[in-house]
PDB file of C-alpha atoms in Angstrom:
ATOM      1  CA  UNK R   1     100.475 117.258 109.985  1.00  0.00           C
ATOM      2  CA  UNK R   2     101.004 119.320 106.982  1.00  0.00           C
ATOM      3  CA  UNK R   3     101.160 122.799 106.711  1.00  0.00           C
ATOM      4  CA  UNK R   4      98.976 124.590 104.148  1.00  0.00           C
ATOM      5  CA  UNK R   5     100.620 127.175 101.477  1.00  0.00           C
ATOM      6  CA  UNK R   6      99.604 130.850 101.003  1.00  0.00           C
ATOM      7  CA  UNK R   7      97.411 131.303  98.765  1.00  0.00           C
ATOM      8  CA  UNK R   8      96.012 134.783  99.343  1.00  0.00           C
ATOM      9  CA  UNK R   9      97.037 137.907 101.370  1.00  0.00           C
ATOM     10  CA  UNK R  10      95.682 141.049 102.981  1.00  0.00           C
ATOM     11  CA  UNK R  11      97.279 144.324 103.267  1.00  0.00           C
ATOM     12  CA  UNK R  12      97.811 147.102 104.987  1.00  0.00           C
ATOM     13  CA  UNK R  13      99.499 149.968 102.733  1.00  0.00           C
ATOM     14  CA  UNK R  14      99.996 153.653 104.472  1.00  0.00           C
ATOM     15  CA  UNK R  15     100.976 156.103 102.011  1.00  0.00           C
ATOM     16  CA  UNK R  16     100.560 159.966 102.486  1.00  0.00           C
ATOM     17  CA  UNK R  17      99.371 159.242 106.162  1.00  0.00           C
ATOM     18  CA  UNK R  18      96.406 157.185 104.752  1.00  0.00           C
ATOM     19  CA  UNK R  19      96.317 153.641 105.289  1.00  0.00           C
ATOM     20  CA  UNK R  20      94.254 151.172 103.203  1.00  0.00           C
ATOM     21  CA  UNK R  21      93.748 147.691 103.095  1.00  0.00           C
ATOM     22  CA  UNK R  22      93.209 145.582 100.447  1.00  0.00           C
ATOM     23  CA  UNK R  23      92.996 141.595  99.885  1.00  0.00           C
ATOM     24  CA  UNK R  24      94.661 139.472  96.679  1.00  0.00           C
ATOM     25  CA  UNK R  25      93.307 136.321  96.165  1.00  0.00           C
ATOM     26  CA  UNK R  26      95.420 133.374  95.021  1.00  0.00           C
ATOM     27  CA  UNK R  27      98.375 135.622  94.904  1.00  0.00           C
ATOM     28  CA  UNK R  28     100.120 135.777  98.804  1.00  0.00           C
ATOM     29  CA  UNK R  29     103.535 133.712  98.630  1.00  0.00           C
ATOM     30  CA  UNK R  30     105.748 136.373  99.843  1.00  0.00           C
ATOM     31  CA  UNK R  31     108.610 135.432  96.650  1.00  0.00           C
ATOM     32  CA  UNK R  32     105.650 136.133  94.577  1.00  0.00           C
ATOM     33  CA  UNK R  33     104.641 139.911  96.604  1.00  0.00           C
ATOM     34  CA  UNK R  34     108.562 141.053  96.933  1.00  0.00           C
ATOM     35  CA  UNK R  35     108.975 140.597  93.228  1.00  0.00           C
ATOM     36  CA  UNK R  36     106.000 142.461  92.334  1.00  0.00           C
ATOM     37  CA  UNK R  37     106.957 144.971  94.995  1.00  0.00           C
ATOM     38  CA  UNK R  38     110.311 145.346  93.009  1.00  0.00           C
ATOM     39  CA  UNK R  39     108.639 145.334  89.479  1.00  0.00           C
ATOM     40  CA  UNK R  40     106.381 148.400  90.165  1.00  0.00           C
ATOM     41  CA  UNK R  41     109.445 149.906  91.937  1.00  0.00           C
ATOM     42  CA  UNK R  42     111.349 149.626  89.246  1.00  0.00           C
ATOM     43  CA  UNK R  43     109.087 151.295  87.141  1.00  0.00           C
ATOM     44  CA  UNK R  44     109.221 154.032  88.958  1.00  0.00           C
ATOM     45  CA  UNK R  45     112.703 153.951  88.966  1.00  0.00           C
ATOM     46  CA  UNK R  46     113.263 153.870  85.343  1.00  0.00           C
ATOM     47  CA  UNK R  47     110.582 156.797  84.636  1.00  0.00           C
ATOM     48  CA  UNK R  48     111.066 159.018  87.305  1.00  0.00           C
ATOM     49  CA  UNK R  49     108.884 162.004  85.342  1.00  0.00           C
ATOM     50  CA  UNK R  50     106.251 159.559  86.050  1.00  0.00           C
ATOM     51  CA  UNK R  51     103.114 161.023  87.871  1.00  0.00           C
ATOM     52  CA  UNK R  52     102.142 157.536  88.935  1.00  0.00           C
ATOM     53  CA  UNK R  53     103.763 156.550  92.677  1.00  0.00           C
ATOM     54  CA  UNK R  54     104.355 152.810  93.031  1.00  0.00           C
ATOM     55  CA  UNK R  55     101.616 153.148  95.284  1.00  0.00           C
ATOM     56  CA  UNK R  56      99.267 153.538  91.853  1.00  0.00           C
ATOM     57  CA  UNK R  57     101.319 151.434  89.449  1.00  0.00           C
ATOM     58  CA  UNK R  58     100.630 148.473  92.647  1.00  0.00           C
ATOM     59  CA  UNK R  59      97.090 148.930  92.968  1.00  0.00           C
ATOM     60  CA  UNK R  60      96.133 148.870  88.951  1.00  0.00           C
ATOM     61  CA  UNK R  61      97.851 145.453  88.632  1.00  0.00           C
ATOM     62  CA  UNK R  62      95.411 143.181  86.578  1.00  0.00           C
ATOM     63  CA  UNK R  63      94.732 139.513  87.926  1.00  0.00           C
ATOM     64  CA  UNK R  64      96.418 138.163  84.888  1.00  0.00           C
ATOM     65  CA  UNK R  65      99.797 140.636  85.892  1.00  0.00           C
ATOM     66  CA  UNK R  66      99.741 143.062  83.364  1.00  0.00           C
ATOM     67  CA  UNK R  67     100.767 146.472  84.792  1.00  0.00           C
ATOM     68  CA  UNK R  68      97.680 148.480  84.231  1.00  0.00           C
ATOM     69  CA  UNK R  69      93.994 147.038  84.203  1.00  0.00           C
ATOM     70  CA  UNK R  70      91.175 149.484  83.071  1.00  0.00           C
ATOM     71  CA  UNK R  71      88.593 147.499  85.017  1.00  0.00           C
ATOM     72  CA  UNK R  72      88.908 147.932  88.642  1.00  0.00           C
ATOM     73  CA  UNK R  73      87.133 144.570  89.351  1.00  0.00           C
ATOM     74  CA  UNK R  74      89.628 142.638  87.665  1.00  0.00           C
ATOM     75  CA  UNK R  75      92.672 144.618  89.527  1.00  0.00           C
ATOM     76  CA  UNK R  76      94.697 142.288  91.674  1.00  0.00           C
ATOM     77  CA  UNK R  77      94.203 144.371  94.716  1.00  0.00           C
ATOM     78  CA  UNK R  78      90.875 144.381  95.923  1.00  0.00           C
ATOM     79  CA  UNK R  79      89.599 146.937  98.523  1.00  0.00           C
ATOM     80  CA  UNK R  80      88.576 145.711 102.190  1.00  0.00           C
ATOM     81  CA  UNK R  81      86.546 147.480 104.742  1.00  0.00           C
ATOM     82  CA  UNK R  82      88.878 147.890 107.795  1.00  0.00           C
ATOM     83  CA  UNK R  83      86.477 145.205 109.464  1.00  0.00           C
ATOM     84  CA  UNK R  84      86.684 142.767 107.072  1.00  0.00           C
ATOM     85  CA  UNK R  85      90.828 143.423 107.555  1.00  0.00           C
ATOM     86  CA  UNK R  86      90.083 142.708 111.192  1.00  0.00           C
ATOM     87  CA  UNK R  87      87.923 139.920 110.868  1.00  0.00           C
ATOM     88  CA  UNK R  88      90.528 138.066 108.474  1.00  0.00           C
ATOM     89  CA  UNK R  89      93.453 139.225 110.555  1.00  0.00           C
ATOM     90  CA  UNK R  90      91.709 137.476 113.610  1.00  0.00           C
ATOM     91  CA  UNK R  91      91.401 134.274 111.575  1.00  0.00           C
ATOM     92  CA  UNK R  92      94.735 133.972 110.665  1.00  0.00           C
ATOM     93  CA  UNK R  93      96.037 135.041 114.562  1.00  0.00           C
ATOM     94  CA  UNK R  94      93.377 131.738 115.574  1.00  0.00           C
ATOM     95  CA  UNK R  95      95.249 129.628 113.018  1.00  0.00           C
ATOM     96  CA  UNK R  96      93.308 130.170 109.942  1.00  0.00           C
ATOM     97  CA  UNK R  97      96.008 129.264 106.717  1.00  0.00           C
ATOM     98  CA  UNK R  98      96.401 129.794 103.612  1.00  0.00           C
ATOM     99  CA  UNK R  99      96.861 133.650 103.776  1.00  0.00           C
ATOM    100  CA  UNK R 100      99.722 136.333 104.974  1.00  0.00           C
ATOM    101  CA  UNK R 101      99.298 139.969 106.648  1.00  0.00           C
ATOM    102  CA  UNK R 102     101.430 142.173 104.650  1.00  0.00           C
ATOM    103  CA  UNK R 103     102.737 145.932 106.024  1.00  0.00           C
ATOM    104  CA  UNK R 104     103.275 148.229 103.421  1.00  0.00           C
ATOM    105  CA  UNK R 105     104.320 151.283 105.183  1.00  0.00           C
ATOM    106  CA  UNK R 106     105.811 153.813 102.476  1.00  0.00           C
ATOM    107  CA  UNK R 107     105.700 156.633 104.604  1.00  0.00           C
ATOM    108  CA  UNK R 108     108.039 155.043 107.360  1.00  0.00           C
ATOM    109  CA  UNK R 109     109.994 152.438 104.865  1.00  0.00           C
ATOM    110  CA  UNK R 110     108.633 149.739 106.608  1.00  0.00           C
ATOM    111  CA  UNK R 111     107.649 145.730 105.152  1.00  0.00           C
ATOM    112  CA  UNK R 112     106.606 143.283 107.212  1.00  0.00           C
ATOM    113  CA  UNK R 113     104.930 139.812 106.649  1.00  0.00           C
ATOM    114  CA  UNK R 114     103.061 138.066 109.111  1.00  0.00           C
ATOM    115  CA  UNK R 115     101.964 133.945 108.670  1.00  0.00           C
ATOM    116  CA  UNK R 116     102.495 130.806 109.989  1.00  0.00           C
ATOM    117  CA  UNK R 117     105.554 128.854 110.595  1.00  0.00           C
ATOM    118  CA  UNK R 118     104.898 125.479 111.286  1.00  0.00           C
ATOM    119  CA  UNK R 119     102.978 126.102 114.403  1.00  0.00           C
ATOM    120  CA  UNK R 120     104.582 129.450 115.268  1.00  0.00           C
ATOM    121  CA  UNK R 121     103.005 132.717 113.974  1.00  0.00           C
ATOM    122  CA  UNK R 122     105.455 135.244 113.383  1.00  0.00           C
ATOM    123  CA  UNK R 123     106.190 138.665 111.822  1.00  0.00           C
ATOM    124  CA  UNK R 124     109.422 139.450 109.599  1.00  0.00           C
ATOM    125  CA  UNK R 125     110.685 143.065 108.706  1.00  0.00           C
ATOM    126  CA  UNK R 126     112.770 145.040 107.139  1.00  0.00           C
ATOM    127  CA  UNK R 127     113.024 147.974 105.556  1.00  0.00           C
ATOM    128  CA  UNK R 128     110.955 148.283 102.197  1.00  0.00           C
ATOM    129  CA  UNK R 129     114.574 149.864 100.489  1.00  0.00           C
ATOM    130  CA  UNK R 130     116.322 146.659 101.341  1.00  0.00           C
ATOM    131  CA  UNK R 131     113.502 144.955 100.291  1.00  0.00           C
ATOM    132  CA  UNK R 132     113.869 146.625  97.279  1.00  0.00           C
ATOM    133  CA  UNK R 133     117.682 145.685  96.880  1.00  0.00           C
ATOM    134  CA  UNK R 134     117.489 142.461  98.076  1.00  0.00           C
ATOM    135  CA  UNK R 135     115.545 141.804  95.518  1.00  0.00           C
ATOM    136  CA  UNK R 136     117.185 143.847  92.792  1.00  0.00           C
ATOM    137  CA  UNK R 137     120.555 141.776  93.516  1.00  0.00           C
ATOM    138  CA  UNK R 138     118.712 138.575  93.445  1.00  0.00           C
ATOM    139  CA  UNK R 139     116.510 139.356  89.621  1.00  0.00           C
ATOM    140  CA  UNK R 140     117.848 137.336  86.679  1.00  0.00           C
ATOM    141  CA  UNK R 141     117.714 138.222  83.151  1.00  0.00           C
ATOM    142  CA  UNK R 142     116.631 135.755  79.938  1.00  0.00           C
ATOM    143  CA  UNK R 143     115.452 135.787  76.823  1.00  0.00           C
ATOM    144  CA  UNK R 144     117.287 136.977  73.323  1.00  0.00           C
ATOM    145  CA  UNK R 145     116.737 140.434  74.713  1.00  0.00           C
ATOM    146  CA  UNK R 146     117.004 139.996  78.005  1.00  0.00           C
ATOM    147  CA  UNK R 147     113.691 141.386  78.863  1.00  0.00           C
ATOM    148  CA  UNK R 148     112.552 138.202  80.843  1.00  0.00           C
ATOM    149  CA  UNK R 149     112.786 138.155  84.273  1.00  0.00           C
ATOM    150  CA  UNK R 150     112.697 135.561  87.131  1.00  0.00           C
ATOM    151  CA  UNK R 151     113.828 135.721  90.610  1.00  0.00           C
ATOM    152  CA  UNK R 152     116.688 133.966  92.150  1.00  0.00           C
ATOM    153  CA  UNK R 153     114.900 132.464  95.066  1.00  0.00           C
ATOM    154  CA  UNK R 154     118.219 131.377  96.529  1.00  0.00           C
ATOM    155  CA  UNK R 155     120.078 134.451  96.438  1.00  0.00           C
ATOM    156  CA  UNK R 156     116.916 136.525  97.598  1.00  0.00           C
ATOM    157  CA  UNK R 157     116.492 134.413 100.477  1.00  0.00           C
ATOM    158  CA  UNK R 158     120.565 134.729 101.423  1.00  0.00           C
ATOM    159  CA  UNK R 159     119.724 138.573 101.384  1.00  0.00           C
ATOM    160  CA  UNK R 160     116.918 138.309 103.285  1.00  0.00           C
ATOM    161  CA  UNK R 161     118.229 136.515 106.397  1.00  0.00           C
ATOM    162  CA  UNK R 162     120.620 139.282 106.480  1.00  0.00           C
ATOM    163  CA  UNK R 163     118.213 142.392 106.428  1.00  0.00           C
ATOM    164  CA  UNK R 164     114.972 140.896 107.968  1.00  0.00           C
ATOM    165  CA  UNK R 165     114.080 140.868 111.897  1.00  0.00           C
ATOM    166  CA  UNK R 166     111.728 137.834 112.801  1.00  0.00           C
ATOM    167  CA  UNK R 167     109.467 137.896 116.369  1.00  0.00           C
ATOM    168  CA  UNK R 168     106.682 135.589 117.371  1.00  0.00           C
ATOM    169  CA  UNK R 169     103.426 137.776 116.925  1.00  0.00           C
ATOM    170  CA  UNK R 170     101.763 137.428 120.062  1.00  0.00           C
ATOM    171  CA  UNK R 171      98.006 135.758 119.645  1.00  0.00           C
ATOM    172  CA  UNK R 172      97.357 135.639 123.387  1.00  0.00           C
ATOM    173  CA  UNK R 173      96.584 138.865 124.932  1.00  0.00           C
ATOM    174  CA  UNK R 174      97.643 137.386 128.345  1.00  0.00           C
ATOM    175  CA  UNK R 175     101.348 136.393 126.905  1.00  0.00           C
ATOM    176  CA  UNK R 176     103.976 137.757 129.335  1.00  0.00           C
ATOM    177  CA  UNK R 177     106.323 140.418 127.963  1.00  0.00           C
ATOM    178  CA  UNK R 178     108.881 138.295 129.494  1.00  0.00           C
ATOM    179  CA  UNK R 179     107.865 135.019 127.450  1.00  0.00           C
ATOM    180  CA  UNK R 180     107.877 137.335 124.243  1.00  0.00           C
ATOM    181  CA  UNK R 181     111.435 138.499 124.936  1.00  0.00           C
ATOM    182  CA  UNK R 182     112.649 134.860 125.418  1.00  0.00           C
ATOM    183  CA  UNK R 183     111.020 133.755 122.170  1.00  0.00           C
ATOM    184  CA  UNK R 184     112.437 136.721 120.377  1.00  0.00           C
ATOM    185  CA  UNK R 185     116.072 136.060 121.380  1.00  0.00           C
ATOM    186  CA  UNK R 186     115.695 132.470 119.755  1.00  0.00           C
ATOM    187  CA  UNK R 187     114.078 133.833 116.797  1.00  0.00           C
ATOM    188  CA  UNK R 188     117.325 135.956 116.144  1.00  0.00           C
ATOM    189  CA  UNK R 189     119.164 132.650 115.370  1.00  0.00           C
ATOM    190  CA  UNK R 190     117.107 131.798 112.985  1.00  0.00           C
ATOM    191  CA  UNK R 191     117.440 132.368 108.858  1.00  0.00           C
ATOM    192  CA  UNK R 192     114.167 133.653 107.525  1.00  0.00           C
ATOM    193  CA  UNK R 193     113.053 132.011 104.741  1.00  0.00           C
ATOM    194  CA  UNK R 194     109.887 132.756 102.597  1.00  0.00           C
ATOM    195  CA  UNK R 195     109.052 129.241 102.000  1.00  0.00           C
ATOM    196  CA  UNK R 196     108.402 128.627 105.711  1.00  0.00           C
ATOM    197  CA  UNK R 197     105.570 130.792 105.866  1.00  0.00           C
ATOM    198  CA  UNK R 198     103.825 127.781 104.154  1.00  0.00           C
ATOM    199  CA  UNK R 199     101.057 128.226 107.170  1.00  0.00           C
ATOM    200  CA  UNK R 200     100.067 126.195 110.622  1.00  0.00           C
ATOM    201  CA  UNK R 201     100.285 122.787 111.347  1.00  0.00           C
ATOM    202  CA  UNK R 202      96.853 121.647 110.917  1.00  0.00           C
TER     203      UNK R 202
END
């Protein structure tokens, strides 16, 4: 059977002890979100008098990826009600593909990416900070000035089997603990890879 590719994801981004959630769609391949993650980190980076937090420079992303879109409905990130978050979470936990659950924790430094693997749905994590230098170490530079960018999909995914914890995400709310700890321990030999989250096995 073939798996289906993300396509779109929903989020979950605390920040100041809020937490929103938001959808993008036909933007979800997790190479695609960590180097976007990275750009608007940068940013902030490289203009720290800034008053905008990468929180803000994230959220006013324009479909077509320019950094600041006047128009809210054009904005990459699109709001969702915490029930439509739910409802879409619950499709993707009953083998809906096509779309990742990201966990943008700021407050705690915490990133986490949940989809389908072959027929396994897991969660990976990591800091957001090594997220953030994983991909900084994997970003290569082109152009006459340099100013291009593209990401070194090898090298980020070397980085990230290093930094990134991967467990089964438990769908069945009568799963053991037991049976979770089992499948956890064989998870840890595993390499995490961002192209396997490519969704289930239909």
């Amino acid at each position: 059977m073939e798996n289906i590719p993300i396509q779109s994801g929903i989020y979950a981004i605390t920040h100041r002890e809020q937490t929103a959630h938001y959808v993008t769609e036909t933007f979800g391949n997790p190479h695609d979100v960590l180097h976007l993650l990275y750009t608007v980190h940068q940013a902030g980076m490289d203009h720290p008098d800034s008053p905008f937090s990468d929180i803000d420079r994230l959220l006013q992303y324009s479909h077509n990826m320019v950094p600041i879109s006047i128009s809210e409905r054009m904005r990459l990130f699109q709001p969702l009600e915490q029930a439509e978050f739910d409802f879409v979470l619950d499709e993707i936990k009953g083998g809906g593909g096509g779309t990742a659950c990201y966990e943008l924790d700021y407050d705690q430094d915490r990133f986490a990416v949940t989809s389908w693997d072959g027929d396994v749905l897991r969660t990976a994590s990591a800091s957001l900070q090594d997220m953030f230098d994983a991909c900084g170490k994997s970003i290569r530079r082109s152009g006459c000035s340099g100013t291009r960018t593209h990401l070194n999909t090898k090298v980020l995914t070397a980085s990230l089997a290093e930094i990134m914890t991967i467990k089964p995400t438990i769908t069945d709310p009568g799963e053991t603990e037991q049976t979770s700890e089992a499948s956890e321990r064989q998870e840890r030999e595993n390499r995490w890879d961002p192209s396997d989250f490519t969704g289930p096995s239909m």
